[in-house]
Amino acid sequence: MGKIDKTVDPEFEAQCEVLKDIHRRYGLVVAAAKNFSHVLTQMAEAEKKLSESFYQLSMKEEQIKAQCTMTSETMRGVGEQAASLDACLRYFISSMETVYNQTITDTLHTIYNTESARIEYDVDRNDISAATNPPQGQLTKNLPVGATEKCEEKKAKYEKLKNDAKIKMRLLEENRISVVAAQLEKLQSALAAYYSGNAKLLEASVRELSFLQSPQPSFIPTM
């Protein structure tokens, strides 16, 4: 296989490599977001327990009951905000997983099929070339019946898959950007609300993310 003359389309191959790298980077975002969500879940639970512990203490310590109660209420509010941010993050993760595991993967599947079809075509093409144009001093070989037609069929398959992949990559880029941008805007609002202590805005962000339409597994019909 390493000795055959490879069919090359530099522009198409460069586009494919870019998409593969983008896919890898979305995977990093999903993994990091899941880790952040795990931390938030633990933090919200710890804050809830600390709030409860101050409440229990206030039941026995009359002299500092007011301070304990106030601290308990503060920690309860902080814990609720952490839980709300985690809810926002989970909606975001769900959307990013769809983009990573389904939407981009659908296009990559077509790209991998194109690469396989190209290899099959190159093998037949080089076999025909070797048989009809042997090295100096060697006789030409008779081709199997239908070899040329079979090679042309594989070429047509390769060209069709490559065209399908190009269309999918173009539509994927157009739709992926708009979908992810909308998700990021909502997440940014949630983060700003959380770190500014704006509980009402954070609750609104949770609702907006829950109502935001999830991206479809594929932006284009099956080809």
PDB file of C-alpha atoms in Angstrom:
ATOM      1  CA  MET A   1       0.000   0.000   0.000  1.00  0.00           C
ATOM      2  CA  GLY A   2       2.871   2.345   0.712  1.00  0.00           C
ATOM      3  CA  LYS A   3       4.153   2.002  -2.865  1.00  0.00           C
ATOM      4  CA  ILE A   4       1.003   2.994  -4.736  1.00  0.00           C
ATOM      5  CA  ASP A   5       0.488   6.411  -6.285  1.00  0.00           C
ATOM      6  CA  LYS A   6      -1.968   8.179  -3.975  1.00  0.00           C
ATOM      7  CA  THR A   7      -4.784  10.374  -5.276  1.00  0.00           C
ATOM      8  CA  VAL A   8      -4.233  13.761  -3.645  1.00  0.00           C
ATOM      9  CA  ASP A   9      -6.623  16.668  -3.024  1.00  0.00           C
ATOM     10  CA  PRO A  10      -4.622  19.039  -0.772  1.00  0.00           C
ATOM     11  CA  GLU A  11      -7.467  21.491  -0.121  1.00  0.00           C
ATOM     12  CA  PHE A  12      -9.975  18.779   0.786  1.00  0.00           C
ATOM     13  CA  GLU A  13      -7.486  16.921   2.968  1.00  0.00           C
ATOM     14  CA  ALA A  14      -6.568  20.143   4.791  1.00  0.00           C
ATOM     15  CA  GLN A  15     -10.261  20.823   5.518  1.00  0.00           C
ATOM     16  CA  CYS A  16     -10.649  17.298   6.886  1.00  0.00           C
ATOM     17  CA  GLU A  17      -7.667  17.689   9.202  1.00  0.00           C
ATOM     18  CA  VAL A  18      -9.028  20.989  10.505  1.00  0.00           C
ATOM     19  CA  LEU A  19     -12.366  19.354  11.329  1.00  0.00           C
ATOM     20  CA  LYS A  20     -10.651  16.441  13.067  1.00  0.00           C
ATOM     21  CA  ASP A  21      -8.725  18.910  15.220  1.00  0.00           C
ATOM     22  CA  ILE A  22     -11.902  20.896  15.996  1.00  0.00           C
ATOM     23  CA  HIS A  23     -13.598  17.650  17.013  1.00  0.00           C
ATOM     24  CA  ARG A  24     -10.724  16.850  19.366  1.00  0.00           C
ATOM     25  CA  ARG A  25     -10.967  20.307  20.953  1.00  0.00           C
ATOM     26  CA  TYR A  26     -14.721  19.950  21.515  1.00  0.00           C
ATOM     27  CA  GLY A  27     -13.903  16.727  23.319  1.00  0.00           C
ATOM     28  CA  LEU A  28     -11.591  18.653  25.632  1.00  0.00           C
ATOM     29  CA  VAL A  29     -14.363  21.190  26.348  1.00  0.00           C
ATOM     30  CA  VAL A  30     -16.847  18.430  27.174  1.00  0.00           C
ATOM     31  CA  ALA A  31     -14.376  16.676  29.487  1.00  0.00           C
ATOM     32  CA  ALA A  32     -13.417  19.908  31.293  1.00  0.00           C
ATOM     33  CA  ALA A  33     -17.051  20.994  31.642  1.00  0.00           C
ATOM     34  CA  LYS A  34     -17.964  17.624  33.156  1.00  0.00           C
ATOM     35  CA  ASN A  35     -15.123  17.974  35.637  1.00  0.00           C
ATOM     36  CA  PHE A  36     -16.299  21.490  36.554  1.00  0.00           C
ATOM     37  CA  SER A  37     -19.852  20.196  36.995  1.00  0.00           C
ATOM     38  CA  HIS A  38     -18.573  17.465  39.319  1.00  0.00           C
ATOM     39  CA  VAL A  39     -16.766  20.073  41.424  1.00  0.00           C
ATOM     40  CA  LEU A  40     -19.877  22.286  41.554  1.00  0.00           C
ATOM     41  CA  THR A  41     -22.018  19.337  42.658  1.00  0.00           C
ATOM     42  CA  GLN A  42     -19.626  18.573  45.490  1.00  0.00           C
ATOM     43  CA  MET A  43     -19.375  22.230  46.466  1.00  0.00           C
ATOM     44  CA  ALA A  44     -23.156  22.707  46.511  1.00  0.00           C
ATOM     45  CA  GLU A  45     -23.527  19.630  48.713  1.00  0.00           C
ATOM     46  CA  ALA A  46     -20.762  20.825  51.074  1.00  0.00           C
ATOM     47  CA  GLU A  47     -22.362  24.268  51.353  1.00  0.00           C
ATOM     48  CA  LYS A  48     -25.741  22.693  52.052  1.00  0.00           C
ATOM     49  CA  LYS A  49     -24.229  20.580  54.847  1.00  0.00           C
ATOM     50  CA  LEU A  50     -22.434  23.581  56.329  1.00  0.00           C
ATOM     51  CA  SER A  51     -25.691  25.549  56.287  1.00  0.00           C
ATOM     52  CA  GLU A  52     -27.464  22.720  58.092  1.00  0.00           C
ATOM     53  CA  SER A  53     -24.680  22.455  60.674  1.00  0.00           C
ATOM     54  CA  PHE A  54     -24.972  26.159  61.560  1.00  0.00           C
ATOM     55  CA  TYR A  55     -28.741  25.788  61.825  1.00  0.00           C
ATOM     56  CA  GLN A  56     -28.360  22.855  64.195  1.00  0.00           C
ATOM     57  CA  LEU A  57     -25.857  24.847  66.269  1.00  0.00           C
ATOM     58  CA  SER A  58     -28.269  27.783  66.487  1.00  0.00           C
ATOM     59  CA  MET A  59     -30.797  25.491  68.186  1.00  0.00           C
ATOM     60  CA  LYS A  60     -28.490  25.097  71.183  1.00  0.00           C
ATOM     61  CA  GLU A  61     -26.368  28.249  71.289  1.00  0.00           C
ATOM     62  CA  GLU A  62     -28.868  30.945  72.282  1.00  0.00           C
ATOM     63  CA  GLN A  63     -26.193  33.624  72.711  1.00  0.00           C
ATOM     64  CA  ILE A  64     -25.027  33.344  69.110  1.00  0.00           C
ATOM     65  CA  LYS A  65     -28.304  32.110  67.636  1.00  0.00           C
ATOM     66  CA  ALA A  66     -28.705  35.182  65.403  1.00  0.00           C
ATOM     67  CA  GLN A  67     -25.175  34.877  63.984  1.00  0.00           C
ATOM     68  CA  CYS A  68     -25.545  31.149  63.405  1.00  0.00           C
ATOM     69  CA  THR A  69     -28.897  31.615  61.723  1.00  0.00           C
ATOM     70  CA  MET A  70     -27.586  34.364  59.470  1.00  0.00           C
ATOM     71  CA  THR A  71     -24.556  32.285  58.491  1.00  0.00           C
ATOM     72  CA  SER A  72     -26.797  29.281  57.846  1.00  0.00           C
ATOM     73  CA  GLU A  73     -29.050  31.328  55.561  1.00  0.00           C
ATOM     74  CA  THR A  74     -26.046  32.767  53.730  1.00  0.00           C
ATOM     75  CA  MET A  75     -24.559  29.335  53.124  1.00  0.00           C
ATOM     76  CA  ARG A  76     -27.918  27.994  52.015  1.00  0.00           C
ATOM     77  CA  GLY A  77     -28.189  30.765  49.427  1.00  0.00           C
ATOM     78  CA  VAL A  78     -24.621  30.172  48.244  1.00  0.00           C
ATOM     79  CA  GLY A  79     -25.323  26.443  47.910  1.00  0.00           C
ATOM     80  CA  GLU A  80     -28.492  27.086  45.914  1.00  0.00           C
ATOM     81  CA  GLN A  81     -26.585  29.323  43.516  1.00  0.00           C
ATOM     82  CA  ALA A  82     -23.909  26.661  43.021  1.00  0.00           C
ATOM     83  CA  ALA A  83     -26.648  24.133  42.276  1.00  0.00           C
ATOM     84  CA  SER A  84     -28.245  26.546  39.796  1.00  0.00           C
ATOM     85  CA  LEU A  85     -24.947  27.123  38.003  1.00  0.00           C
ATOM     86  CA  ASP A  86     -24.440  23.360  37.882  1.00  0.00           C
ATOM     87  CA  ALA A  87     -27.884  23.009  36.284  1.00  0.00           C
ATOM     88  CA  CYS A  88     -26.898  25.569  33.623  1.00  0.00           C
ATOM     89  CA  LEU A  89     -23.642  23.744  33.037  1.00  0.00           C
ATOM     90  CA  ARG A  90     -25.435  20.429  32.611  1.00  0.00           C
ATOM     91  CA  TYR A  91     -27.675  21.886  29.893  1.00  0.00           C
ATOM     92  CA  PHE A  92     -24.561  23.235  28.179  1.00  0.00           C
ATOM     93  CA  ILE A  93     -22.763  19.891  28.480  1.00  0.00           C
ATOM     94  CA  SER A  94     -25.729  18.065  26.966  1.00  0.00           C
ATOM     95  CA  SER A  95     -25.640  20.341  23.922  1.00  0.00           C
ATOM     96  CA  MET A  96     -21.870  20.099  23.540  1.00  0.00           C
ATOM     97  CA  GLU A  97     -22.042  16.301  23.767  1.00  0.00           C
ATOM     98  CA  THR A  98     -24.531  16.310  20.890  1.00  0.00           C
ATOM     99  CA  VAL A  99     -22.190  18.466  18.809  1.00  0.00           C
ATOM    100  CA  TYR A 100     -19.151  16.351  19.737  1.00  0.00           C
ATOM    101  CA  ASN A 101     -20.572  12.823  19.738  1.00  0.00           C
ATOM    102  CA  GLN A 102     -23.166  13.108  16.974  1.00  0.00           C
ATOM    103  CA  THR A 103     -23.118  16.218  14.806  1.00  0.00           C
ATOM    104  CA  ILE A 104     -19.400  16.443  14.006  1.00  0.00           C
ATOM    105  CA  THR A 105     -19.009  12.657  14.161  1.00  0.00           C
ATOM    106  CA  ASP A 106     -21.632  12.279  11.423  1.00  0.00           C
ATOM    107  CA  THR A 107     -19.505  14.368   9.065  1.00  0.00           C
ATOM    108  CA  LEU A 108     -16.297  12.619  10.147  1.00  0.00           C
ATOM    109  CA  HIS A 109     -17.922   9.291   9.327  1.00  0.00           C
ATOM    110  CA  THR A 110     -18.447  10.494   5.752  1.00  0.00           C
ATOM    111  CA  ILE A 111     -14.834  11.686   5.633  1.00  0.00           C
ATOM    112  CA  TYR A 112     -13.542   8.295   6.807  1.00  0.00           C
ATOM    113  CA  ASN A 113     -15.709   6.557   4.196  1.00  0.00           C
ATOM    114  CA  THR A 114     -14.233   8.890   1.586  1.00  0.00           C
ATOM    115  CA  GLU A 115     -10.712   7.971   2.670  1.00  0.00           C
ATOM    116  CA  SER A 116     -11.535   4.263   2.429  1.00  0.00           C
ATOM    117  CA  ALA A 117     -13.087   4.718  -1.018  1.00  0.00           C
ATOM    118  CA  ARG A 118     -10.003   6.633  -2.155  1.00  0.00           C
ATOM    119  CA  ILE A 119      -7.733   3.781  -1.062  1.00  0.00           C
ATOM    120  CA  GLU A 120      -9.865   1.208  -2.907  1.00  0.00           C
ATOM    121  CA  TYR A 121      -9.813   3.339  -6.039  1.00  0.00           C
ATOM    122  CA  ASP A 122      -6.061   3.918  -5.828  1.00  0.00           C
ATOM    123  CA  VAL A 123      -5.365   0.191  -5.471  1.00  0.00           C
ATOM    124  CA  ASP A 124      -7.356  -0.673  -8.598  1.00  0.00           C
ATOM    125  CA  ARG A 125      -5.975   2.292 -10.531  1.00  0.00           C
ATOM    126  CA  ASN A 126      -2.394   1.369  -9.703  1.00  0.00           C
ATOM    127  CA  ASP A 127      -3.007  -2.310 -10.490  1.00  0.00           C
ATOM    128  CA  ILE A 128      -4.261  -1.332 -13.938  1.00  0.00           C
ATOM    129  CA  SER A 129      -1.352   1.040 -14.447  1.00  0.00           C
ATOM    130  CA  ALA A 130       1.169  -1.641 -13.414  1.00  0.00           C
ATOM    131  CA  ALA A 131      -0.400  -4.189 -15.750  1.00  0.00           C
ATOM    132  CA  THR A 132      -0.593  -1.913 -18.795  1.00  0.00           C
ATOM    133  CA  ASN A 133       2.647  -0.015 -18.197  1.00  0.00           C
ATOM    134  CA  PRO A 134       5.109  -2.542 -16.773  1.00  0.00           C
ATOM    135  CA  PRO A 135       8.725  -1.696 -15.987  1.00  0.00           C
ATOM    136  CA  GLN A 136      11.135  -1.826 -18.897  1.00  0.00           C
ATOM    137  CA  GLY A 137      11.913  -5.374 -19.908  1.00  0.00           C
ATOM    138  CA  GLN A 138       8.675  -6.856 -18.558  1.00  0.00           C
ATOM    139  CA  LEU A 139       5.640  -7.902 -20.562  1.00  0.00           C
ATOM    140  CA  THR A 140       2.231  -6.302 -20.175  1.00  0.00           C
ATOM    141  CA  LYS A 141      -0.342  -8.340 -18.277  1.00  0.00           C
ATOM    142  CA  ASN A 142      -3.897  -9.078 -19.306  1.00  0.00           C
ATOM    143  CA  LEU A 143      -6.417  -7.312 -17.099  1.00  0.00           C
ATOM    144  CA  PRO A 144      -9.251  -9.286 -15.527  1.00  0.00           C
ATOM    145  CA  VAL A 145     -12.551  -8.882 -17.320  1.00  0.00           C
ATOM    146  CA  GLY A 146     -14.308  -5.727 -16.152  1.00  0.00           C
ATOM    147  CA  ALA A 147     -11.268  -4.395 -14.266  1.00  0.00           C
ATOM    148  CA  THR A 148     -11.409  -0.989 -15.946  1.00  0.00           C
ATOM    149  CA  GLU A 149     -15.154  -0.630 -15.375  1.00  0.00           C
ATOM    150  CA  LYS A 150     -14.749  -1.674 -11.756  1.00  0.00           C
ATOM    151  CA  CYS A 151     -12.041   0.941 -11.291  1.00  0.00           C
ATOM    152  CA  GLU A 152     -14.254   3.646 -12.793  1.00  0.00           C
ATOM    153  CA  GLU A 153     -17.077   2.659 -10.435  1.00  0.00           C
ATOM    154  CA  LYS A 154     -14.757   3.019  -7.456  1.00  0.00           C
ATOM    155  CA  LYS A 155     -13.577   6.383  -8.751  1.00  0.00           C
ATOM    156  CA  ALA A 156     -17.190   7.566  -9.052  1.00  0.00           C
ATOM    157  CA  LYS A 157     -17.911   6.335  -5.511  1.00  0.00           C
ATOM    158  CA  TYR A 158     -14.886   8.202  -4.183  1.00  0.00           C
ATOM    159  CA  GLU A 159     -15.797  11.416  -5.984  1.00  0.00           C
ATOM    160  CA  LYS A 160     -19.405  11.264  -4.745  1.00  0.00           C
ATOM    161  CA  LEU A 161     -18.350  10.681  -1.139  1.00  0.00           C
ATOM    162  CA  LYS A 162     -15.831  13.490  -1.363  1.00  0.00           C
ATOM    163  CA  ASN A 163     -18.500  15.849  -2.681  1.00  0.00           C
ATOM    164  CA  ASP A 164     -20.889  14.761   0.095  1.00  0.00           C
ATOM    165  CA  ALA A 165     -18.163  15.385   2.678  1.00  0.00           C
ATOM    166  CA  LYS A 166     -17.482  18.868   1.317  1.00  0.00           C
ATOM    167  CA  ILE A 167     -21.184  19.762   1.499  1.00  0.00           C
ATOM    168  CA  LYS A 168     -21.468  18.393   5.028  1.00  0.00           C
ATOM    169  CA  MET A 169     -18.398  20.298   6.203  1.00  0.00           C
ATOM    170  CA  ARG A 170     -19.749  23.570   4.784  1.00  0.00           C
ATOM    171  CA  LEU A 171     -23.198  23.155   6.339  1.00  0.00           C
ATOM    172  CA  LEU A 172     -21.679  21.897   9.584  1.00  0.00           C
ATOM    173  CA  GLU A 173     -19.553  25.016   9.950  1.00  0.00           C
ATOM    174  CA  GLU A 174     -22.467  27.370   9.232  1.00  0.00           C
ATOM    175  CA  ASN A 175     -24.815  25.711  11.713  1.00  0.00           C
ATOM    176  CA  ARG A 176     -22.296  24.684  14.350  1.00  0.00           C
ATOM    177  CA  ILE A 177     -21.172  28.265  14.922  1.00  0.00           C
ATOM    178  CA  SER A 178     -24.702  29.616  15.406  1.00  0.00           C
ATOM    179  CA  VAL A 179     -25.740  26.767  17.715  1.00  0.00           C
ATOM    180  CA  VAL A 180     -22.653  26.881  19.921  1.00  0.00           C
ATOM    181  CA  ALA A 181     -22.646  30.692  20.045  1.00  0.00           C
ATOM    182  CA  ALA A 182     -26.208  30.667  21.440  1.00  0.00           C
ATOM    183  CA  GLN A 183     -25.241  28.097  24.079  1.00  0.00           C
ATOM    184  CA  LEU A 184     -22.150  30.070  25.081  1.00  0.00           C
ATOM    185  CA  GLU A 185     -24.082  33.326  25.477  1.00  0.00           C
ATOM    186  CA  LYS A 186     -26.456  31.678  27.950  1.00  0.00           C
ATOM    187  CA  LEU A 187     -23.610  30.037  29.840  1.00  0.00           C
ATOM    188  CA  GLN A 188     -21.760  33.351  30.049  1.00  0.00           C
ATOM    189  CA  SER A 189     -24.855  34.990  31.531  1.00  0.00           C
ATOM    190  CA  ALA A 190     -25.107  32.213  34.106  1.00  0.00           C
ATOM    191  CA  LEU A 191     -21.435  32.524  35.062  1.00  0.00           C
ATOM    192  CA  ALA A 192     -21.714  36.312  35.399  1.00  0.00           C
ATOM    193  CA  ALA A 193     -24.809  35.951  37.567  1.00  0.00           C
ATOM    194  CA  TYR A 194     -23.161  33.327  39.772  1.00  0.00           C
ATOM    195  CA  TYR A 195     -19.962  35.239  40.428  1.00  0.00           C
ATOM    196  CA  SER A 196     -21.844  38.507  41.020  1.00  0.00           C
ATOM    197  CA  GLY A 197     -24.224  36.795  43.449  1.00  0.00           C
ATOM    198  CA  ASN A 198     -27.294  37.649  41.341  1.00  0.00           C
ATOM    199  CA  ALA A 199     -29.579  34.744  42.251  1.00  0.00           C
ATOM    200  CA  LYS A 200     -32.567  35.961  40.181  1.00  0.00           C
ATOM    201  CA  LEU A 201     -30.488  36.357  37.026  1.00  0.00           C
ATOM    202  CA  LEU A 202     -28.975  32.928  37.613  1.00  0.00           C
ATOM    203  CA  GLU A 203     -32.430  31.363  37.910  1.00  0.00           C
ATOM    204  CA  ALA A 204     -33.425  33.104  34.675  1.00  0.00           C
ATOM    205  CA  SER A 205     -30.336  31.686  32.953  1.00  0.00           C
ATOM    206  CA  VAL A 206     -31.325  28.184  34.036  1.00  0.00           C
ATOM    207  CA  ARG A 207     -34.768  28.642  32.479  1.00  0.00           C
ATOM    208  CA  GLU A 208     -33.340  30.109  29.258  1.00  0.00           C
ATOM    209  CA  LEU A 209     -30.860  27.268  28.819  1.00  0.00           C
ATOM    210  CA  SER A 210     -33.555  24.671  29.471  1.00  0.00           C
ATOM    211  CA  PHE A 211     -35.782  26.222  26.804  1.00  0.00           C
ATOM    212  CA  LEU A 212     -32.965  26.718  24.303  1.00  0.00           C
ATOM    213  CA  GLN A 213     -33.390  24.292  21.439  1.00  0.00           C
ATOM    214  CA  SER A 214     -30.854  21.479  21.581  1.00  0.00           C
ATOM    215  CA  PRO A 215     -28.722  21.018  18.462  1.00  0.00           C
ATOM    216  CA  GLN A 216     -29.795  18.258  16.133  1.00  0.00           C
ATOM    217  CA  PRO A 217     -27.567  15.179  15.825  1.00  0.00           C
ATOM    218  CA  SER A 218     -26.980  16.136  12.192  1.00  0.00           C
ATOM    219  CA  PHE A 219     -27.525  19.492  10.542  1.00  0.00           C
ATOM    220  CA  ILE A 220     -28.048  17.944   7.105  1.00  0.00           C
ATOM    221  CA  PRO A 221     -29.960  14.948   5.761  1.00  0.00           C
ATOM    222  CA  THR A 222     -28.240  11.632   5.234  1.00  0.00           C
ATOM    223  CA  MET A 223     -26.455  11.475   1.904  1.00  0.00           C
TER     224      MET A 223
END
